[in-house]
CSV table of C-alpha atoms in Angstrom, one decimal:
chain,number,residue,atom,x,y,z
A,1,UNK,CA,75.3,120.1,131.2
A,2,UNK,CA,74.6,117.8,133.7
A,3,UNK,CA,76.0,114.4,131.4
A,4,UNK,CA,79.1,116.2,130.6
A,5,UNK,CA,79.9,117.0,134.2
A,6,UNK,CA,79.8,112.9,134.8
A,7,UNK,CA,82.3,112.2,132.2
A,8,UNK,CA,84.4,115.0,133.0
A,9,UNK,CA,84.5,113.6,136.6
A,10,UNK,CA,85.7,110.5,135.9
A,11,UNK,CA,88.3,112.2,133.7
A,12,UNK,CA,89.5,113.9,136.6
A,13,UNK,CA,89.6,111.5,138.6
A,14,UNK,CA,91.6,109.9,136.1
A,15,UNK,CA,94.6,112.3,136.0
A,16,UNK,CA,94.5,111.7,140.0
A,17,UNK,CA,94.9,108.4,140.2
A,18,UNK,CA,98.0,108.7,137.3
A,19,UNK,CA,99.4,111.5,139.6
A,20,UNK,CA,99.3,108.8,142.1
A,21,UNK,CA,100.6,106.1,139.9
A,22,UNK,CA,103.8,109.1,139.4
A,23,UNK,CA,104.7,109.5,143.4
A,24,UNK,CA,104.4,105.4,144.0
A,25,UNK,CA,106.5,104.2,140.5
A,26,UNK,CA,110.0,103.9,141.8
A,27,UNK,CA,112.5,107.4,140.8
A,28,UNK,CA,109.0,108.3,138.9
A,29,UNK,CA,110.2,107.2,135.0
A,30,UNK,CA,106.5,107.7,135.0
A,31,UNK,CA,106.3,111.6,134.0
A,32,UNK,CA,103.5,113.5,136.6
A,33,UNK,CA,100.4,115.2,133.5
A,34,UNK,CA,101.9,117.8,134.6
A,35,UNK,CA,104.8,117.2,133.0
A,36,UNK,CA,103.1,116.2,130.0
A,37,UNK,CA,101.2,119.0,130.1
A,38,UNK,CA,104.5,121.4,129.6
A,39,UNK,CA,105.8,118.9,127.2
A,40,UNK,CA,102.8,119.3,125.5
A,41,UNK,CA,102.8,123.1,125.0
A,42,UNK,CA,107.1,122.7,123.9
A,43,UNK,CA,105.6,120.1,120.4
A,44,UNK,CA,102.9,122.3,119.9
A,45,UNK,CA,105.5,124.8,119.1
A,46,UNK,CA,108.0,122.5,117.4
A,47,UNK,CA,107.9,122.4,113.7
A,48,UNK,CA,109.0,119.1,113.5
A,49,UNK,CA,105.8,118.1,115.4
A,50,UNK,CA,103.5,119.6,113.2
A,51,UNK,CA,105.6,117.9,110.3
A,52,UNK,CA,105.3,114.1,111.8
A,53,UNK,CA,101.4,115.0,112.6
A,54,UNK,CA,100.8,116.0,108.9
A,55,UNK,CA,102.4,112.8,108.3
A,56,UNK,CA,100.2,111.2,110.3
A,57,UNK,CA,96.7,112.7,109.2
A,58,UNK,CA,97.8,112.4,105.4
A,59,UNK,CA,97.7,108.8,105.6
A,60,UNK,CA,94.6,108.7,108.0
A,61,UNK,CA,92.5,111.3,105.7
A,62,UNK,CA,93.1,108.9,102.8
A,63,UNK,CA,93.2,105.7,104.5
A,64,UNK,CA,89.2,107.5,105.7
A,65,UNK,CA,88.0,108.8,102.4
A,66,UNK,CA,89.4,105.3,100.9
A,67,UNK,CA,87.6,103.1,103.2
A,68,UNK,CA,84.8,104.8,103.7
A,69,UNK,CA,83.6,105.0,100.3
A,70,UNK,CA,84.9,101.1,99.2
A,71,UNK,CA,83.3,100.2,102.6
A,72,UNK,CA,80.0,101.8,101.6
A,73,UNK,CA,80.3,100.0,97.7
A,74,UNK,CA,81.2,96.8,99.1
A,75,UNK,CA,78.3,96.9,101.4
A,76,UNK,CA,75.6,97.5,99.0
A,77,UNK,CA,76.8,95.2,96.4
A,78,UNK,CA,77.1,92.2,98.7
A,79,UNK,CA,74.2,93.2,100.1
A,80,UNK,CA,71.6,93.6,97.2
A,81,UNK,CA,72.8,90.1,96.6
A,82,UNK,CA,71.4,88.4,99.3
A,83,UNK,CA,73.2,84.8,99.0
A,84,UNK,CA,76.5,86.8,98.2
A,85,UNK,CA,75.7,88.6,101.4
A,86,UNK,CA,75.5,85.5,103.4
A,87,UNK,CA,78.4,83.0,101.6
A,88,UNK,CA,80.6,86.5,103.2
A,89,UNK,CA,79.3,87.2,106.3
A,90,UNK,CA,81.2,84.6,108.2
A,91,UNK,CA,84.0,85.6,105.9
A,92,UNK,CA,84.1,89.2,106.8
A,93,UNK,CA,83.5,88.9,110.3
A,94,UNK,CA,86.0,86.8,110.7
A,95,UNK,CA,89.1,88.7,109.2
A,96,UNK,CA,87.4,91.6,111.5
A,97,UNK,CA,89.0,89.9,114.6
A,98,UNK,CA,91.8,88.6,113.2
A,99,UNK,CA,94.9,90.4,114.5
A,100,UNK,CA,95.9,92.1,111.9
A,101,UNK,CA,98.8,93.5,112.6
A,102,UNK,CA,100.1,89.4,111.6
A,103,UNK,CA,99.5,90.3,107.8
A,104,UNK,CA,101.6,93.7,108.0
A,105,UNK,CA,104.9,92.2,107.0
A,106,UNK,CA,102.6,91.3,103.8
A,107,UNK,CA,101.4,94.7,103.5
A,108,UNK,CA,105.0,96.1,103.9
A,109,UNK,CA,107.1,93.1,101.2
A,110,UNK,CA,103.8,94.4,98.5
A,111,UNK,CA,104.2,98.0,98.8
A,112,UNK,CA,107.0,98.7,100.2
A,113,UNK,CA,108.1,100.8,103.3
A,114,UNK,CA,106.9,104.1,102.2
A,115,UNK,CA,103.1,105.7,103.1
A,116,UNK,CA,101.4,103.9,100.6
A,117,UNK,CA,102.0,100.6,103.1
A,118,UNK,CA,100.3,102.5,106.1
A,119,UNK,CA,97.4,103.7,103.9
A,120,UNK,CA,96.7,100.3,102.9
A,121,UNK,CA,97.2,98.9,106.5
A,122,UNK,CA,94.7,101.7,107.8
A,123,UNK,CA,91.9,101.2,105.0
A,124,UNK,CA,92.3,96.8,106.2
A,125,UNK,CA,91.1,97.8,109.2
A,126,UNK,CA,88.4,100.2,108.3
A,127,UNK,CA,86.6,98.6,105.4
A,128,UNK,CA,85.5,95.7,107.0
A,129,UNK,CA,83.0,97.2,109.7
A,130,UNK,CA,81.7,99.4,107.6
A,131,UNK,CA,81.1,96.6,104.7
A,132,UNK,CA,79.5,94.9,107.6
A,133,UNK,CA,77.7,97.4,109.0
A,134,UNK,CA,76.1,98.2,105.4
A,135,UNK,CA,75.8,95.1,104.1
A,136,UNK,CA,73.9,94.2,107.9
A,137,UNK,CA,71.3,97.4,107.4
A,138,UNK,CA,70.3,96.6,103.5
A,139,UNK,CA,69.6,92.3,104.9
A,140,UNK,CA,67.4,94.1,107.4
A,141,UNK,CA,65.1,96.8,105.1
A,142,UNK,CA,61.7,96.2,105.1
A,143,UNK,CA,61.6,94.9,101.5
A,144,UNK,CA,58.2,97.2,101.2
A,145,UNK,CA,61.1,99.7,99.7
A,146,UNK,CA,63.2,97.0,97.2
A,147,UNK,CA,59.7,96.4,96.0
A,148,UNK,CA,58.2,100.1,95.4
A,149,UNK,CA,61.4,100.4,93.7
A,150,UNK,CA,60.6,97.8,91.3
A,151,UNK,CA,57.1,98.9,90.5
A,152,UNK,CA,58.1,102.5,90.0
A,153,UNK,CA,60.9,100.6,87.3
A,154,UNK,CA,63.6,101.9,88.8
A,155,UNK,CA,67.1,100.6,87.4
A,156,UNK,CA,69.4,98.9,90.3
A,157,UNK,CA,71.5,101.7,89.9
A,158,UNK,CA,69.0,104.2,90.6
A,159,UNK,CA,67.4,101.8,93.5
A,160,UNK,CA,71.0,102.1,95.3
A,161,UNK,CA,71.1,106.0,95.3
A,162,UNK,CA,67.7,107.1,95.4
A,163,UNK,CA,66.4,104.2,98.3
A,164,UNK,CA,68.8,101.9,99.6
A,165,UNK,CA,71.3,104.8,100.6
A,166,UNK,CA,68.5,107.5,102.6
A,167,UNK,CA,67.2,104.6,103.9
A,168,UNK,CA,70.5,102.5,105.4
A,169,UNK,CA,72.5,106.0,106.3
A,170,UNK,CA,71.8,105.7,110.2
A,171,UNK,CA,73.8,102.7,110.2
A,172,UNK,CA,76.2,103.9,107.4
A,173,UNK,CA,77.1,106.5,110.1
A,174,UNK,CA,76.9,104.2,113.0
A,175,UNK,CA,80.0,101.7,110.7
A,176,UNK,CA,81.4,104.5,109.6
A,177,UNK,CA,82.1,105.7,113.3
A,178,UNK,CA,83.8,102.2,114.2
A,179,UNK,CA,85.6,102.6,110.6
A,180,UNK,CA,87.6,105.8,111.2
A,181,UNK,CA,88.7,105.2,114.5
A,182,UNK,CA,90.1,101.2,113.3
A,183,UNK,CA,91.9,103.4,110.6
A,184,UNK,CA,93.5,105.5,113.0
A,185,UNK,CA,94.6,102.5,114.9
A,186,UNK,CA,96.0,101.0,111.5
A,187,UNK,CA,97.9,104.0,110.9
A,188,UNK,CA,99.2,104.4,113.9
A,189,UNK,CA,100.8,100.9,114.6
A,190,UNK,CA,101.4,100.6,110.9
A,191,UNK,CA,104.0,103.8,111.8
A,192,UNK,CA,104.5,102.0,115.2
A,193,UNK,CA,105.9,98.9,113.2
A,194,UNK,CA,108.3,100.2,110.7
A,195,UNK,CA,108.1,103.6,109.6
A,196,UNK,CA,110.5,106.8,109.8
A,197,UNK,CA,108.2,109.7,110.0
A,198,UNK,CA,104.3,110.3,111.6
A,199,UNK,CA,103.1,110.0,114.9
A,200,UNK,CA,103.6,106.7,115.9
A,201,UNK,CA,107.1,106.7,114.8
A,202,UNK,CA,107.6,109.2,117.1
A,203,UNK,CA,106.6,107.6,120.2
A,204,UNK,CA,108.4,104.3,119.8
A,205,UNK,CA,111.4,106.4,118.9
A,206,UNK,CA,111.1,108.5,122.0
A,207,UNK,CA,110.3,105.4,124.0
A,208,UNK,CA,113.8,104.0,122.8
A,209,UNK,CA,115.4,107.4,124.3
A,210,UNK,CA,113.9,107.0,126.8
A,211,UNK,CA,112.0,110.4,126.9
A,212,UNK,CA,108.8,109.1,128.2
A,213,UNK,CA,107.2,112.9,128.5
A,214,UNK,CA,107.0,113.0,124.6
A,215,UNK,CA,105.7,109.5,124.3
A,216,UNK,CA,102.7,110.2,126.7
A,217,UNK,CA,102.4,114.0,125.3
A,218,UNK,CA,102.0,112.7,121.9
A,219,UNK,CA,100.0,109.5,123.4
A,220,UNK,CA,97.5,111.8,125.3
A,221,UNK,CA,96.9,114.5,122.3
A,222,UNK,CA,95.7,111.4,119.8
A,223,UNK,CA,93.4,110.4,122.4
A,224,UNK,CA,92.0,113.5,122.5
A,225,UNK,CA,91.7,114.1,119.0
A,226,UNK,CA,90.0,110.8,118.5
A,227,UNK,CA,87.5,111.7,121.6
A,228,UNK,CA,86.8,115.0,120.0
A,229,UNK,CA,86.3,113.0,116.1
A,230,UNK,CA,84.4,110.3,117.6
A,231,UNK,CA,82.0,112.8,119.4
A,232,UNK,CA,81.1,114.6,116.5
A,233,UNK,CA,80.2,111.7,114.8
A,234,UNK,CA,77.9,110.4,117.6
A,235,UNK,CA,76.4,113.2,117.6
A,236,UNK,CA,75.6,113.1,114.4
A,237,UNK,CA,74.5,109.5,115.2
A,238,UNK,CA,72.2,110.5,117.0
A,239,UNK,CA,70.9,113.0,115.3
A,240,UNK,CA,69.8,110.8,112.8
A,241,UNK,CA,68.5,108.2,114.7
A,242,UNK,CA,64.8,108.2,114.8
B,1,UNK,CA,96.3,68.5,98.4
B,2,UNK,CA,98.8,70.5,101.1
B,3,UNK,CA,96.8,73.4,100.5
B,4,UNK,CA,94.0,72.1,102.2
B,5,UNK,CA,94.2,72.6,105.5
B,6,UNK,CA,94.2,76.4,104.8
B,7,UNK,CA,90.2,76.6,104.4
B,8,UNK,CA,88.6,78.0,107.3
B,9,UNK,CA,87.0,76.5,109.8
B,10,UNK,CA,83.5,77.7,109.8
B,11,UNK,CA,82.5,76.0,107.0
B,12,UNK,CA,83.4,72.9,108.6
B,13,UNK,CA,81.8,73.7,111.8
B,14,UNK,CA,78.2,74.6,110.0
B,15,UNK,CA,78.6,71.1,107.8
B,16,UNK,CA,75.0,70.0,110.1
B,17,UNK,CA,73.2,72.9,108.4
B,18,UNK,CA,74.8,72.8,105.4
B,19,UNK,CA,73.1,75.1,102.7
B,20,UNK,CA,73.5,76.7,99.7
B,21,UNK,CA,75.2,79.6,100.9
B,22,UNK,CA,77.8,77.3,103.4
B,23,UNK,CA,78.8,75.2,100.3
B,24,UNK,CA,79.4,77.9,97.9
B,25,UNK,CA,81.7,79.6,100.7
B,26,UNK,CA,83.7,76.6,100.3
B,27,UNK,CA,83.9,77.1,97.5
B,28,UNK,CA,85.2,80.5,97.5
B,29,UNK,CA,87.7,79.6,99.9
B,30,UNK,CA,89.2,76.7,98.2
B,31,UNK,CA,89.1,78.8,94.9
B,32,UNK,CA,90.6,81.7,96.3
B,33,UNK,CA,93.2,79.7,98.0
B,34,UNK,CA,93.8,78.0,94.4
B,35,UNK,CA,94.3,80.8,93.0
B,36,UNK,CA,96.8,81.9,95.0
B,37,UNK,CA,98.6,79.1,94.5
B,38,UNK,CA,98.6,79.2,90.8
B,39,UNK,CA,99.3,82.8,90.6
B,40,UNK,CA,102.3,82.1,92.6
B,41,UNK,CA,103.8,79.0,91.1
B,42,UNK,CA,103.0,80.5,87.4
B,43,UNK,CA,105.0,83.3,88.6
B,44,UNK,CA,102.5,86.5,88.7
B,45,UNK,CA,103.3,87.0,92.3
B,46,UNK,CA,107.0,86.9,93.0
B,47,UNK,CA,107.9,84.0,95.9
B,48,UNK,CA,109.6,87.0,97.4
B,49,UNK,CA,106.6,88.9,98.5
B,50,UNK,CA,104.5,85.6,98.7
B,51,UNK,CA,104.5,82.0,98.6
B,52,UNK,CA,102.0,79.5,97.8
B,53,UNK,CA,100.0,78.8,100.7
B,54,UNK,CA,101.3,74.8,99.9
B,55,UNK,CA,104.7,76.4,101.2
B,56,UNK,CA,103.0,78.2,103.8
B,57,UNK,CA,101.4,75.4,105.2
B,58,UNK,CA,104.7,72.9,104.7
B,59,UNK,CA,106.5,75.1,106.5
B,60,UNK,CA,103.8,75.8,110.1
B,61,UNK,CA,103.8,72.1,109.9
B,62,UNK,CA,107.6,71.7,110.0
B,63,UNK,CA,107.7,74.3,112.7
B,64,UNK,CA,105.7,72.6,114.5
B,65,UNK,CA,107.9,69.2,114.1
B,66,UNK,CA,111.1,70.7,114.4
B,67,UNK,CA,109.6,72.6,118.0
B,68,UNK,CA,112.1,75.7,116.7
B,69,UNK,CA,109.1,77.8,117.7
B,70,UNK,CA,107.3,75.8,120.8
B,71,UNK,CA,108.3,78.8,123.5
B,72,UNK,CA,107.1,81.5,121.5
B,73,UNK,CA,103.9,79.4,120.8
B,74,UNK,CA,103.1,78.9,124.1
B,75,UNK,CA,103.8,82.5,125.1
B,76,UNK,CA,101.8,83.7,123.4
B,77,UNK,CA,99.0,81.7,123.9
B,78,UNK,CA,99.1,81.5,127.6
B,79,UNK,CA,99.2,85.4,127.7
B,80,UNK,CA,96.2,85.5,125.2
B,81,UNK,CA,94.5,83.0,128.4
B,82,UNK,CA,95.6,85.4,130.9
B,83,UNK,CA,95.0,88.2,129.5
B,84,UNK,CA,91.1,87.0,128.9
B,85,UNK,CA,90.6,85.4,131.4
B,86,UNK,CA,91.2,88.5,133.4
B,87,UNK,CA,89.3,91.0,131.0
B,88,UNK,CA,86.3,88.2,131.6
B,89,UNK,CA,86.5,88.2,135.6
B,90,UNK,CA,86.9,91.8,136.1
B,91,UNK,CA,85.1,93.1,133.4
B,92,UNK,CA,81.8,91.0,134.8
B,93,UNK,CA,82.6,92.7,138.5
B,94,UNK,CA,83.6,96.4,137.3
B,95,UNK,CA,79.9,95.6,135.1
B,96,UNK,CA,78.4,93.6,138.0
B,97,UNK,CA,79.1,96.9,140.7
B,98,UNK,CA,78.5,100.0,138.2
B,99,UNK,CA,75.1,98.7,137.7
B,100,UNK,CA,74.2,98.9,141.5
B,101,UNK,CA,75.6,102.6,141.4
B,102,UNK,CA,73.3,104.3,138.8
B,103,UNK,CA,75.3,107.7,138.7
B,104,UNK,CA,78.4,106.6,138.6
B,105,UNK,CA,77.5,104.2,136.0
B,106,UNK,CA,75.7,107.7,134.3
B,107,UNK,CA,79.1,109.2,134.4
B,108,UNK,CA,81.6,106.3,133.1
B,109,UNK,CA,78.4,104.9,130.2
B,110,UNK,CA,79.8,108.3,127.5
B,111,UNK,CA,82.8,107.6,128.2
B,112,UNK,CA,82.5,103.8,127.6
B,113,UNK,CA,80.7,104.3,124.4
B,114,UNK,CA,83.6,106.0,122.8
B,115,UNK,CA,86.4,103.9,124.6
B,116,UNK,CA,87.6,102.2,121.4
B,117,UNK,CA,88.0,105.6,119.6
B,118,UNK,CA,91.2,106.4,121.6
B,119,UNK,CA,94.4,103.9,119.7
B,120,UNK,CA,95.2,102.3,123.1
B,121,UNK,CA,98.2,100.9,122.0
B,122,UNK,CA,100.0,104.3,122.0
B,123,UNK,CA,99.7,104.0,125.4
B,124,UNK,CA,101.6,100.5,125.9
B,125,UNK,CA,105.1,102.0,126.6
B,126,UNK,CA,103.6,103.6,129.6
B,127,UNK,CA,102.8,99.7,130.7
B,128,UNK,CA,106.2,98.5,130.1
B,129,UNK,CA,107.9,101.0,132.1
B,130,UNK,CA,105.5,99.9,135.5
B,131,UNK,CA,105.7,96.1,133.9
B,132,UNK,CA,109.0,96.2,132.5
B,133,UNK,CA,109.6,94.7,129.2
B,134,UNK,CA,108.0,90.8,129.3
B,135,UNK,CA,104.3,89.0,129.4
B,136,UNK,CA,103.8,91.6,132.6
B,137,UNK,CA,103.4,95.0,130.0
B,138,UNK,CA,101.4,92.4,127.3
B,139,UNK,CA,98.6,91.2,129.4
B,140,UNK,CA,98.2,95.2,130.6
B,141,UNK,CA,98.0,96.4,127.1
B,142,UNK,CA,95.5,93.1,126.2
B,143,UNK,CA,93.7,93.2,129.1
B,144,UNK,CA,93.0,96.9,128.8
B,145,UNK,CA,91.8,96.4,125.2
B,146,UNK,CA,89.3,93.8,125.8
B,147,UNK,CA,87.5,94.6,129.3
B,148,UNK,CA,85.6,97.0,128.0
B,149,UNK,CA,83.6,95.5,126.0
B,150,UNK,CA,83.6,92.6,128.6
B,151,UNK,CA,82.0,95.4,130.7
B,152,UNK,CA,79.4,96.8,128.7
B,153,UNK,CA,78.2,93.1,127.6
B,154,UNK,CA,77.7,93.2,131.5
B,155,UNK,CA,75.7,96.2,131.6
B,156,UNK,CA,73.3,95.3,129.0
B,157,UNK,CA,72.9,91.6,129.9
B,158,UNK,CA,72.0,92.9,133.3
B,159,UNK,CA,69.9,95.6,131.9
B,160,UNK,CA,67.6,92.9,130.3
B,161,UNK,CA,67.1,90.7,132.7
B,162,UNK,CA,63.0,90.3,132.1
B,163,UNK,CA,61.5,91.9,135.3
B,164,UNK,CA,59.3,89.2,135.7
B,165,UNK,CA,62.1,87.1,136.9
B,166,UNK,CA,62.5,89.6,139.4
B,167,UNK,CA,59.2,89.0,141.1
B,168,UNK,CA,59.2,85.3,140.7
B,169,UNK,CA,62.8,85.1,143.0
B,170,UNK,CA,60.9,87.6,145.8
B,171,UNK,CA,57.9,85.1,145.2
B,172,UNK,CA,60.0,82.3,145.6
B,173,UNK,CA,61.7,84.1,148.7
B,174,UNK,CA,65.3,83.5,147.4
B,175,UNK,CA,68.9,85.3,148.5
B,176,UNK,CA,70.3,87.2,146.9
B,177,UNK,CA,73.1,85.0,146.2
B,178,UNK,CA,70.5,82.2,145.3
B,179,UNK,CA,68.6,85.0,143.5
B,180,UNK,CA,72.0,85.8,141.3
B,181,UNK,CA,73.4,82.2,140.5
B,182,UNK,CA,69.9,80.7,139.9
B,183,UNK,CA,68.5,83.8,138.2
B,184,UNK,CA,70.3,86.2,136.7
B,185,UNK,CA,73.6,84.6,136.2
B,186,UNK,CA,71.9,82.4,133.7
B,187,UNK,CA,69.4,85.4,132.3
B,188,UNK,CA,71.7,86.7,131.7
B,189,UNK,CA,74.5,84.9,129.8
B,190,UNK,CA,73.9,84.9,126.5
B,191,UNK,CA,74.9,88.7,127.0
B,192,UNK,CA,77.7,88.2,128.9
B,193,UNK,CA,78.8,85.5,126.6
B,194,UNK,CA,79.1,87.8,123.9
B,195,UNK,CA,81.3,90.3,125.9
B,196,UNK,CA,83.7,86.9,126.2
B,197,UNK,CA,83.9,86.8,122.6
B,198,UNK,CA,84.2,90.2,121.9
B,199,UNK,CA,87.2,89.7,125.0
B,200,UNK,CA,89.3,87.0,123.1
B,201,UNK,CA,89.2,88.1,119.7
B,202,UNK,CA,90.5,91.8,121.5
B,203,UNK,CA,93.0,89.9,123.6
B,204,UNK,CA,94.8,88.1,120.5
B,205,UNK,CA,94.6,91.6,118.8
B,206,UNK,CA,96.7,93.0,121.8
B,207,UNK,CA,99.1,90.1,122.8
B,208,UNK,CA,99.8,89.5,118.8
B,209,UNK,CA,100.0,93.5,117.8
B,210,UNK,CA,102.1,94.5,121.5
B,211,UNK,CA,104.8,91.9,120.7
B,212,UNK,CA,105.1,92.6,117.1
B,213,UNK,CA,106.7,96.2,118.6
B,214,UNK,CA,108.2,95.5,121.6
B,215,UNK,CA,108.7,92.3,123.3
B,216,UNK,CA,111.2,89.6,122.7
B,217,UNK,CA,109.4,86.4,122.8
B,218,UNK,CA,106.0,85.4,121.1
B,219,UNK,CA,104.9,84.5,118.1
B,220,UNK,CA,104.3,88.4,116.9
B,221,UNK,CA,107.9,89.1,117.9
B,222,UNK,CA,108.7,85.8,115.6
B,223,UNK,CA,107.4,87.2,112.8
B,224,UNK,CA,108.6,90.4,113.3
B,225,UNK,CA,111.6,88.6,113.1
B,226,UNK,CA,111.9,86.9,110.4
B,227,UNK,CA,110.5,90.0,108.2
B,228,UNK,CA,112.8,91.8,109.4
B,229,UNK,CA,116.1,88.8,108.5
B,230,UNK,CA,113.5,88.0,105.0
B,231,UNK,CA,112.7,84.5,106.4
B,232,UNK,CA,110.0,84.5,104.3
B,233,UNK,CA,109.2,80.9,105.3
B,234,UNK,CA,108.8,81.0,109.0
B,235,UNK,CA,106.8,84.4,108.5
B,236,UNK,CA,104.2,82.8,106.4
B,237,UNK,CA,104.0,79.7,108.6
B,238,UNK,CA,103.5,81.7,111.6
B,239,UNK,CA,101.3,83.8,109.9
B,240,UNK,CA,98.8,81.0,109.0
B,241,UNK,CA,99.3,79.6,112.3
B,242,UNK,CA,98.0,82.8,113.9
B,243,UNK,CA,94.6,82.6,111.0
B,244,UNK,CA,93.9,79.3,111.8
B,245,UNK,CA,94.4,79.3,115.3
B,246,UNK,CA,92.2,82.6,115.5
B,247,UNK,CA,89.7,81.2,112.5
B,248,UNK,CA,89.1,78.0,114.7
B,249,UNK,CA,88.7,79.7,118.2
B,250,UNK,CA,86.3,81.9,116.7
B,251,UNK,CA,84.1,79.3,115.3
B,252,UNK,CA,83.9,77.3,118.5
B,253,UNK,CA,82.8,80.7,119.9
B,254,UNK,CA,80.2,81.7,118.0
B,255,UNK,CA,78.6,78.3,117.6
B,256,UNK,CA,78.7,78.3,121.3
B,257,UNK,CA,77.4,82.3,120.8
B,258,UNK,CA,74.2,81.3,118.5
B,259,UNK,CA,72.8,78.6,120.6
B,260,UNK,CA,73.0,81.4,123.7
B,261,UNK,CA,71.2,83.5,121.6
B,262,UNK,CA,68.7,80.9,119.9
B,263,UNK,CA,67.5,80.2,123.7
B,264,UNK,CA,67.2,83.8,124.0
B,265,UNK,CA,63.9,83.4,121.0
B,266,UNK,CA,62.3,80.6,122.8
């Protein structure tokens, strides 16, 4: 109970700070926390909001599944060949710190303006951290695991599934936690820049109309969902750590 | 060969210790760029989608010579510099203060751990209200994105100062300031620098992405503008500029980082 109390107090202080800011900003174009919560209630009863949310959820879901599978597979592939890993790592690290929005127009040109562009953009964000974590976990694996696998005459396929994957699971979960949040960021930025549906579009559209309560209500709800999902994966992460 | 500038720098920087992996990496990158060039020239990839790397490089060269985007480039890079330095200084101060207040730290730390799960970008409109459309809002969102990496690195760095160094300082009867400057700072430096490296990367992401979504100037804005006007030459030229700039800056920071990490293991 105690370890939840502290963060809760900090969040409460954040809301107080927001309230103060609401009073300070001239003629309060910044909505108060109360107005935002009221607007959340309005949105939650609005079928249009759920339509946009399901669009975002759909793109996000597909991006998470594809980038998780792809990231683990790519990580195992690069990690099992030591040289391949050494060659790829700096390239991947550089791609990771690149502002990927720069490349979004290329994704749009290739995939068109539909939902597939947003899914691809989400995968671009989520794939690399998971690949890096998986690869490094395998490179740091104790050699005795692979030697025992070799002694038992396992094929590389069997080695990957029965020895390596269980051994690196904790790091894979850490990487997946990072990948999931980045996937969400990718999908939302994609919607904010060029889309006609989804929560990201809803925010940019509300901003253009000057409808700040909606902007903040949607942003706070997404933040809450993201924090909850992250907390869940973090708990899984901790239960897996030795 | 005009596609030569497109080969990223990490390989070039690591030349003194040219291992087979480094050479192979260079080969892989050159081959990838070459393959794209051929695919575009032969027509497997339509020119309306991706331009050949040589054309991108040529377009970038012309952009730089004509000075048509010099203002955007200056705006973006100065915003990144401002955001990164603000994030590093404020992040270090907040981290150092948090470290002296264990109860507050205990309350804040779980939130810091999941901070990057929140898509901070959704709050960009709030900063537009507070600062107006322009550099202020962009720097604010970039600082917000970058500062937590620095706070975490500072806490981690101070935590890892060996206890024996504190005892040495007491033996030598150092004052608090002398102790901070001569003992704590150098001992925590490798960890702090990792924070600096991350802050710069995040500041880049924050600035370019905000310029993309809503702004009147900067490289991100120029790329979005060129995209909306089907001006692929300008768009790819500017993209190449960002990829090259980020690669070079990362390579330099990474080299310094590696040297500092090596000092830890001594």
